[in-house]
mmCIF file of C-alpha atoms and ligand atoms in Angstrom:
data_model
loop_
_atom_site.group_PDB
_atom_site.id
_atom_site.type_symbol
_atom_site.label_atom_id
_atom_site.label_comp_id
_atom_site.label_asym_id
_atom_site.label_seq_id
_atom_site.Cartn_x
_atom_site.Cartn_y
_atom_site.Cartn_z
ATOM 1 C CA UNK A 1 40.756 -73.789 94.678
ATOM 2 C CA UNK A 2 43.390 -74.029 91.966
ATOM 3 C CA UNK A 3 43.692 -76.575 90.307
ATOM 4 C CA UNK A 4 46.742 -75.715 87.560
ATOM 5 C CA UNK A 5 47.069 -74.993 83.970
ATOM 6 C CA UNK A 6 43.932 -75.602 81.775
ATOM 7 C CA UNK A 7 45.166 -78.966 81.011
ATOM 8 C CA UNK A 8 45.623 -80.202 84.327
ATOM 9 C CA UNK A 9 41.814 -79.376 85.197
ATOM 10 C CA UNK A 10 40.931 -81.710 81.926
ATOM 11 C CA UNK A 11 39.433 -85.134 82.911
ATOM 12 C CA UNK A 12 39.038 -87.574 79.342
ATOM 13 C CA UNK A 13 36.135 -90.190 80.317
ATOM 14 C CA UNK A 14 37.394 -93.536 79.296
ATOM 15 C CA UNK A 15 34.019 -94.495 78.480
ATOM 16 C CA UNK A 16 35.552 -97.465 76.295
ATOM 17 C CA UNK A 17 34.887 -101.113 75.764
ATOM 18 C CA UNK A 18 38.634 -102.177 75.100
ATOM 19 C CA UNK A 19 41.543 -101.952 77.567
ATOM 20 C CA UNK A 20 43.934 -101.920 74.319
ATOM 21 C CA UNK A 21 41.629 -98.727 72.592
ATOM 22 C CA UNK A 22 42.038 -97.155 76.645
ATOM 23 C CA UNK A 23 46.128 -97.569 76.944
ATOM 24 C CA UNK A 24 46.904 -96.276 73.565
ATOM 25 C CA UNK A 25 44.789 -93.292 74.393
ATOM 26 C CA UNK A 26 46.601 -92.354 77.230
ATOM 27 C CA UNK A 27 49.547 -92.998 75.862
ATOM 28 C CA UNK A 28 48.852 -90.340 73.292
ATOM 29 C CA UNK A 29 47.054 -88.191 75.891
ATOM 30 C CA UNK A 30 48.742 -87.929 78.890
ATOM 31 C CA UNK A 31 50.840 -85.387 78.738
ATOM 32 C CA UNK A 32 47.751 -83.446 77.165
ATOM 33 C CA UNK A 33 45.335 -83.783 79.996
ATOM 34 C CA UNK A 34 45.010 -83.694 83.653
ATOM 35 C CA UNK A 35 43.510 -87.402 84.765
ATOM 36 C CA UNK A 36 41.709 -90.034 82.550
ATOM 37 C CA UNK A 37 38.349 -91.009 84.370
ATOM 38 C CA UNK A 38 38.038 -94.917 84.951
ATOM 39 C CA UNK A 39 34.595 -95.766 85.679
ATOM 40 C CA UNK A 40 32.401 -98.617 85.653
ATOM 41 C CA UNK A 41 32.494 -100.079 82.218
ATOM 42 C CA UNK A 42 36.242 -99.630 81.980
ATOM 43 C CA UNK A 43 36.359 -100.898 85.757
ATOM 44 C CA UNK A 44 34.346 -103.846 85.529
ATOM 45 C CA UNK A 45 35.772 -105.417 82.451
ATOM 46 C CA UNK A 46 39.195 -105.433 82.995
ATOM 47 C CA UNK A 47 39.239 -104.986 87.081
ATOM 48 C CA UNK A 48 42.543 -102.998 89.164
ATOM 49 C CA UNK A 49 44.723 -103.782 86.619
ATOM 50 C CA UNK A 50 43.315 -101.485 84.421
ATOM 51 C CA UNK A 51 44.105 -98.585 86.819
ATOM 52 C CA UNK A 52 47.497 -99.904 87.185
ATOM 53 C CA UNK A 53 48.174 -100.155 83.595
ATOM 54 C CA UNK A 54 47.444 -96.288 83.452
ATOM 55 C CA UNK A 55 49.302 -95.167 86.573
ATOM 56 C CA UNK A 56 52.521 -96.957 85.035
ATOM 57 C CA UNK A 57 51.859 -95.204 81.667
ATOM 58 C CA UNK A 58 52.451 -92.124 83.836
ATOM 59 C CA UNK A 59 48.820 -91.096 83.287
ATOM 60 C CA UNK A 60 46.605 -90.152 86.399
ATOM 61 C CA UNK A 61 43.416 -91.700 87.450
ATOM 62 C CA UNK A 62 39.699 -90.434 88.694
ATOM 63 C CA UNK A 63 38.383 -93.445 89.484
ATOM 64 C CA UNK A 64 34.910 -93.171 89.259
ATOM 65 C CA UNK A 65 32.763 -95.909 90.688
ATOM 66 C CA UNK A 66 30.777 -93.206 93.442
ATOM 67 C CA UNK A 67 30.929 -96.755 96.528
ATOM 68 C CA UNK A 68 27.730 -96.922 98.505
ATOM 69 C CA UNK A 69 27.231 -98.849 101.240
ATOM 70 C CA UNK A 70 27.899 -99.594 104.748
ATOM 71 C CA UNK A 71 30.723 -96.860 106.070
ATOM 72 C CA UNK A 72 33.176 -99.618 106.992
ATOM 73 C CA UNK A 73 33.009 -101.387 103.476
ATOM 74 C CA UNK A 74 33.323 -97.971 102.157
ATOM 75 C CA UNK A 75 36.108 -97.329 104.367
ATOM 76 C CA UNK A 76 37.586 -100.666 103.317
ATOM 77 C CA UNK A 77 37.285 -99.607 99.586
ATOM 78 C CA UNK A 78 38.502 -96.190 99.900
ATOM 79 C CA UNK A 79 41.485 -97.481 101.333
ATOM 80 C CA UNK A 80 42.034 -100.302 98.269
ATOM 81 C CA UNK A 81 41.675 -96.782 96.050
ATOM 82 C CA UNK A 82 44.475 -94.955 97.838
ATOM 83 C CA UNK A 83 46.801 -97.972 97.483
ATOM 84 C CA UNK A 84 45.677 -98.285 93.688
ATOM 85 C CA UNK A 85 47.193 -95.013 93.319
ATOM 86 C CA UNK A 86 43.955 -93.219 92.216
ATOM 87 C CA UNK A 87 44.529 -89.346 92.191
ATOM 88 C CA UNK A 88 40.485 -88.413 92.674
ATOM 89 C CA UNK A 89 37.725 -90.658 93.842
ATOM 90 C CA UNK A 90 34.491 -90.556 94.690
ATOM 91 C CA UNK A 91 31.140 -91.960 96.672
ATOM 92 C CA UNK A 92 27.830 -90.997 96.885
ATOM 93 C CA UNK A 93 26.697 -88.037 99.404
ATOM 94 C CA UNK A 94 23.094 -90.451 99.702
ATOM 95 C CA UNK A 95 25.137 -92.720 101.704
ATOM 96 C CA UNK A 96 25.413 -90.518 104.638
ATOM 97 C CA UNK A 97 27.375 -88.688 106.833
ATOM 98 C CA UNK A 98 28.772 -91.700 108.678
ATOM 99 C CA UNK A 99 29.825 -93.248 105.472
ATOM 100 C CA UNK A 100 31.929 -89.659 103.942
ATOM 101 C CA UNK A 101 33.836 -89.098 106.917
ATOM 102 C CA UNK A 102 34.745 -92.955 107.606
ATOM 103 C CA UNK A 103 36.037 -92.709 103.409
ATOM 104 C CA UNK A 104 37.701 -89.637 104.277
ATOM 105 C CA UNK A 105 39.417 -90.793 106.856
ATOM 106 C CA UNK A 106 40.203 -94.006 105.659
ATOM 107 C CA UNK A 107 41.772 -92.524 102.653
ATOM 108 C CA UNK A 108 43.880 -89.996 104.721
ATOM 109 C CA UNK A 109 45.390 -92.459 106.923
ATOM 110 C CA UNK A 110 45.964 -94.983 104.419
ATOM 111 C CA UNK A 111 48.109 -92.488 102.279
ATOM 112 C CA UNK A 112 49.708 -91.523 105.473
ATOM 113 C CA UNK A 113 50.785 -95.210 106.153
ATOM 114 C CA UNK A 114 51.774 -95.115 102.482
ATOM 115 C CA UNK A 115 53.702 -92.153 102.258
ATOM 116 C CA UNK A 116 51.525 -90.906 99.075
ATOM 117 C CA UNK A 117 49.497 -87.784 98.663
ATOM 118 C CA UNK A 118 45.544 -87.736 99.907
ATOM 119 C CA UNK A 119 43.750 -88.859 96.834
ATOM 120 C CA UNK A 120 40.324 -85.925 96.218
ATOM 121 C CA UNK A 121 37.438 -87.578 97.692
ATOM 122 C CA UNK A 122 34.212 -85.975 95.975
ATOM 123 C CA UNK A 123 30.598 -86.641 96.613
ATOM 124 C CA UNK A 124 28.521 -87.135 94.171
ATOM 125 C CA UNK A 125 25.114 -85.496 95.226
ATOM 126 C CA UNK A 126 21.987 -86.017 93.298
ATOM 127 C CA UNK A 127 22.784 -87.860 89.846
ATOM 128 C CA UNK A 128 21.762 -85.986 86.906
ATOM 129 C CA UNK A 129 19.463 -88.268 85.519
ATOM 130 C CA UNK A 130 16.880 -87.339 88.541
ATOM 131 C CA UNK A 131 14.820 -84.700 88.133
ATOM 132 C CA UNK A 132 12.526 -82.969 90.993
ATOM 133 C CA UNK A 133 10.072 -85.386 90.271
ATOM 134 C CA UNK A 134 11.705 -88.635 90.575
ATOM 135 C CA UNK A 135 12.854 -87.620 93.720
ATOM 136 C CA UNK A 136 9.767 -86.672 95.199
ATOM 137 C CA UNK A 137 8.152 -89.737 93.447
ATOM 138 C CA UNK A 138 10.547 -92.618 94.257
ATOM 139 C CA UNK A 139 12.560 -91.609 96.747
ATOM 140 C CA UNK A 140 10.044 -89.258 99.093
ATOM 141 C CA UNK A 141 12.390 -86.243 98.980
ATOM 142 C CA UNK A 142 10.081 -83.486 99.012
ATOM 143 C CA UNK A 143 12.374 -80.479 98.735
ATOM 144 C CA UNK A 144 13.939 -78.907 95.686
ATOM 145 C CA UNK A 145 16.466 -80.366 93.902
ATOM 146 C CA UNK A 146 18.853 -77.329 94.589
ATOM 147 C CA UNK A 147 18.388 -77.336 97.944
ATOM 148 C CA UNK A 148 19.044 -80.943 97.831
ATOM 149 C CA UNK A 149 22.186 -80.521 96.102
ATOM 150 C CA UNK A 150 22.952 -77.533 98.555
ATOM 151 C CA UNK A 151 21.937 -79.904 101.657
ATOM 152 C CA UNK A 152 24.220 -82.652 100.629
ATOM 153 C CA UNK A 153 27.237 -80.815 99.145
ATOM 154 C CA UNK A 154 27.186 -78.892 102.951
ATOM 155 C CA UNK A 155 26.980 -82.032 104.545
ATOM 156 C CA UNK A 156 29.873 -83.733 102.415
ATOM 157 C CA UNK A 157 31.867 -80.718 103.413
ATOM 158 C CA UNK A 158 31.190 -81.059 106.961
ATOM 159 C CA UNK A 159 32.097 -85.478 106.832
ATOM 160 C CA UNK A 160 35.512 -84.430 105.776
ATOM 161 C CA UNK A 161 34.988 -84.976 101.197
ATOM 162 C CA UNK A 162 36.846 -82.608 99.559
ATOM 163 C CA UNK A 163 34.493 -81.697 96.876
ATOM 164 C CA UNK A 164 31.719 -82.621 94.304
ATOM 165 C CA UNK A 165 30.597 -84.174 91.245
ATOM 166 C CA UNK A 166 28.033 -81.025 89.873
ATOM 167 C CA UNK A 167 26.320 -80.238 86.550
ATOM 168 C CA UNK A 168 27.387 -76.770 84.951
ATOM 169 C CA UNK A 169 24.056 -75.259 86.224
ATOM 170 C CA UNK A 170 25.003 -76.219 89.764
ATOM 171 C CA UNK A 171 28.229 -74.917 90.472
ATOM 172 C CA UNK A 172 27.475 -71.295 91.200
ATOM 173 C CA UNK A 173 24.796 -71.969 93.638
ATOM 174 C CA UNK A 174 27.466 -74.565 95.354
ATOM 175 C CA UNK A 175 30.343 -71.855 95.433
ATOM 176 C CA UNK A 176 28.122 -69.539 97.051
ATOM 177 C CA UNK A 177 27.096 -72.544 99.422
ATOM 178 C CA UNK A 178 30.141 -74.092 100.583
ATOM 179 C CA UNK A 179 33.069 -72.660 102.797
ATOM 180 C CA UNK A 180 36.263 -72.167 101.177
ATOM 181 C CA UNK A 181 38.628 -74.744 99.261
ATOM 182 C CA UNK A 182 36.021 -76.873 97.512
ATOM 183 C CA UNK A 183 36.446 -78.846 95.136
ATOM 184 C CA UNK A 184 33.749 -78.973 92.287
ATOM 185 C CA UNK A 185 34.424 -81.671 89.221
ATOM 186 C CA UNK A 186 31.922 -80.801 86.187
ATOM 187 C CA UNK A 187 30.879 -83.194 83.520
ATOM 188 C CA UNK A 188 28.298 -82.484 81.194
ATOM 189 C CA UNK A 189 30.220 -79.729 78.911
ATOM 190 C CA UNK A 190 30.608 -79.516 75.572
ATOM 191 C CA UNK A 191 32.976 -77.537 73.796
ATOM 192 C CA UNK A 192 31.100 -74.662 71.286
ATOM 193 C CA UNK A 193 32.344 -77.019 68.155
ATOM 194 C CA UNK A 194 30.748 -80.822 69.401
ATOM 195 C CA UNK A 195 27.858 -82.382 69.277
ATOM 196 C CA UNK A 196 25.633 -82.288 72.453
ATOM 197 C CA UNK A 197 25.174 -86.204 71.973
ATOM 198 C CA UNK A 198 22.797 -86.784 74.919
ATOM 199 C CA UNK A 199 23.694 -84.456 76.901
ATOM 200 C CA UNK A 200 21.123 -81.473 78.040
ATOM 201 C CA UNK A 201 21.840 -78.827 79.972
ATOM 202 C CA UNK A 202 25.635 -78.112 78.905
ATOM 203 C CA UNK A 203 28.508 -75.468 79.334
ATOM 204 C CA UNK A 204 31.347 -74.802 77.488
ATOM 205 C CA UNK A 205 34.393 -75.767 79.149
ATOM 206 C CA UNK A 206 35.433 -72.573 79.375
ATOM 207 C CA UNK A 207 31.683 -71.107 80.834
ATOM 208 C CA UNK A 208 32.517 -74.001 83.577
ATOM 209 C CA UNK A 209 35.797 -72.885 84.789
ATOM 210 C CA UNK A 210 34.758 -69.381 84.524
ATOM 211 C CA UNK A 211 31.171 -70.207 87.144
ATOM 212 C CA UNK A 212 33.676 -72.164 89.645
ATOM 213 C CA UNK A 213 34.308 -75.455 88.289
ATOM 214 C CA UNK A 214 37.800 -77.003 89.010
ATOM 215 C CA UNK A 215 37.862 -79.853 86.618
ATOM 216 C CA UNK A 216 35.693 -80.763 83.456
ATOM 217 C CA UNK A 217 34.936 -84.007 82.320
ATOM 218 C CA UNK A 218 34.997 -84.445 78.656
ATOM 219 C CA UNK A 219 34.005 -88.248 76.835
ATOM 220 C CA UNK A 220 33.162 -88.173 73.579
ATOM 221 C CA UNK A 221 34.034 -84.585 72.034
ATOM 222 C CA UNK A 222 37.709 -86.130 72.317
ATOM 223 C CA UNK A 223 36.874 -90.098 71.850
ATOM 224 C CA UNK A 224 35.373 -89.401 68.990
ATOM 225 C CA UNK A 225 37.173 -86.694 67.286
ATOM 226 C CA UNK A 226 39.636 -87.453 64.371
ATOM 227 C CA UNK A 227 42.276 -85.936 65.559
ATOM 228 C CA UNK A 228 41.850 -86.741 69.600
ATOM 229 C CA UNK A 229 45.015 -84.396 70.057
ATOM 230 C CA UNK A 230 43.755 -81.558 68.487
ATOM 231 C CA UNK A 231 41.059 -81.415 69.897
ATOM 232 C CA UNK A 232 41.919 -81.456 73.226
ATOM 233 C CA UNK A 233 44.336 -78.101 72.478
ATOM 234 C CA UNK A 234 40.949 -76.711 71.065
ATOM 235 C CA UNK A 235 39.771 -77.286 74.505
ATOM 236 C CA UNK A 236 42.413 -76.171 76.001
ATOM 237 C CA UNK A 237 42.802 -72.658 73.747
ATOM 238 C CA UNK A 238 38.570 -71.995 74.773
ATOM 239 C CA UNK A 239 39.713 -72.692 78.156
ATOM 240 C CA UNK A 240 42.811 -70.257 78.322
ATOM 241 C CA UNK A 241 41.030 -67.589 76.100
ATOM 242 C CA UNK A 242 38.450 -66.517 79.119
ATOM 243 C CA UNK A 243 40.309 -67.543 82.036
HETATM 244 O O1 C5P B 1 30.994 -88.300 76.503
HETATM 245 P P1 C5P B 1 30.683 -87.279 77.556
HETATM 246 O O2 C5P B 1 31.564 -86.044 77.479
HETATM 247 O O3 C5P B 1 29.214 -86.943 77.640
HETATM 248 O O4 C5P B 1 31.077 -88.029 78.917
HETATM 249 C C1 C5P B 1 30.872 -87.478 80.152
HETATM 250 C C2 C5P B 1 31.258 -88.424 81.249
HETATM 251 O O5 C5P B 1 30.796 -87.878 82.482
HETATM 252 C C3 C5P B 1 30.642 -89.814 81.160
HETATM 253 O O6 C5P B 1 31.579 -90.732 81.729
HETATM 254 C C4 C5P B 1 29.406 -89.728 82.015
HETATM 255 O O7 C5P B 1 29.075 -90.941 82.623
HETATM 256 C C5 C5P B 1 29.846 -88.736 83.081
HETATM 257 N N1 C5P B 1 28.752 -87.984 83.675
HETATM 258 C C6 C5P B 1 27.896 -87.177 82.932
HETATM 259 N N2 C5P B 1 26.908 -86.471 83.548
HETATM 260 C C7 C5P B 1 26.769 -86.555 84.858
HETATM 261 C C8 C5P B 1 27.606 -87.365 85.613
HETATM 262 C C9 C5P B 1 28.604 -88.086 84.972
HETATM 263 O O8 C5P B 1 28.018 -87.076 81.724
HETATM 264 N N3 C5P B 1 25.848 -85.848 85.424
#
């Protein structure tokens, strides 16, 4: 799947406590990156608006807040996303079949009604802070956690998502997995220059794109940079040099 230029497959985390720090961010950023992620902190203090406020700045939104629950709430939701204006969104693959294709489908007609493109509806599969254990453990799921991934990234497919949220160490096994235009959203990179902060099992942006990943997430390599700009072109110049 292509996604664009480098830039456009950049996604900065607003993983911020202040709507004011979040605005003047994108207005620095926006025509630097692809989409500026919105998710629960950002989401919960300061509500739609927030998502608004961005979308009017000209910026675009992944609005992360992975719904799960009943497939006609999620429907319902999915729908109040599309008329948001989010460009990417996203629900949990754990919720079930039932529940992807009626957010799928709720999203599709909704921006047909609308006269707006189909917002990217990912699943997220298993969240990274499970490991094998835990999920054998507390939730009883007894096979591996790659052919958990596998299972619910194929079944996501199948309910009509367009892609999914996947670590750097999954995305080759879920290219080789899934059938044709897929999208796969990575966070968990770090360029060669950051700090790892708490983050384990990393890629380079660049080693992301190049195993099958159509958008990175990045956080805190930019937020807390000195020079935010700059070092989103660093990103961008890894990104270019290998692809
Ligand atoms: O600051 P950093 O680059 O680590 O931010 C990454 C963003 O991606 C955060 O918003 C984090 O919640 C999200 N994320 C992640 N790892 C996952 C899933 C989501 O870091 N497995």
């Amino acid at each position: 799947m292509s996604t664009g230029s480098a830039r456009d497959r950049i996604v900065l985390a607003l993983d911020l406590d202040s709507d004011r720090d979040a605005l003047a961010i994108v207005d620095q950023l926006k025509d630097s990156v692809g989409l500026f992620k919105v998710g629960h902190q950002l989401f919960t203090a300061y509500g739609p608006d927030i998502v608004r406020r961005i979308i009017d700045k000209g910026g675009k939104v992944f609005l992360d807040l992975k719904y799960h629950d009943i497939p006609n709430t999620v429907a319902k939701a999915s729908a109040e996303a599309v008329k948001l204006g989010v460009s990417i969104f996203n629900v949990h693959a754990l919720g079930g079949f039932d529940m992807m294709k009626a957010a799928a489908q709720s999203a599709g007609e909704t921006a047909a009604k609308l006269g707006r493109p189909v917002p990217v509806a990912l699943a997220v599969t298993v969240l990274t802070s499970m490991d094998e254990q835990s999920l054998r453990r507390e939730l009883k799921i007894t096979r591996s956690l790659q052919r958990e991934v596998n299972h619910l990234a194929r079944m996501a497919q199948r309910a009509g998502m367009h892609g999914v949220v996947a670590s750097p160490q999954e995305i080759r096994m879920l290219r080789r997995s899934v059938r044709g235009e897929f999208v796969v959203l990575t966070p968990g990179v770090r360029p060669s220059w950051a700090a790892k902060d708490d983050q384990k099992r990393i890629m380079t942006p660049a080693e992301a794109i190049a195993s099958g990943a159509d958008y990175i997430v990045v956080g805190r390599p930019v937020l807390k940079a000195e020079d935010r700009k700059a070092a989103v072109e660093k990103i961008v110049q890894e990104m270019t040099k290998t692809s």
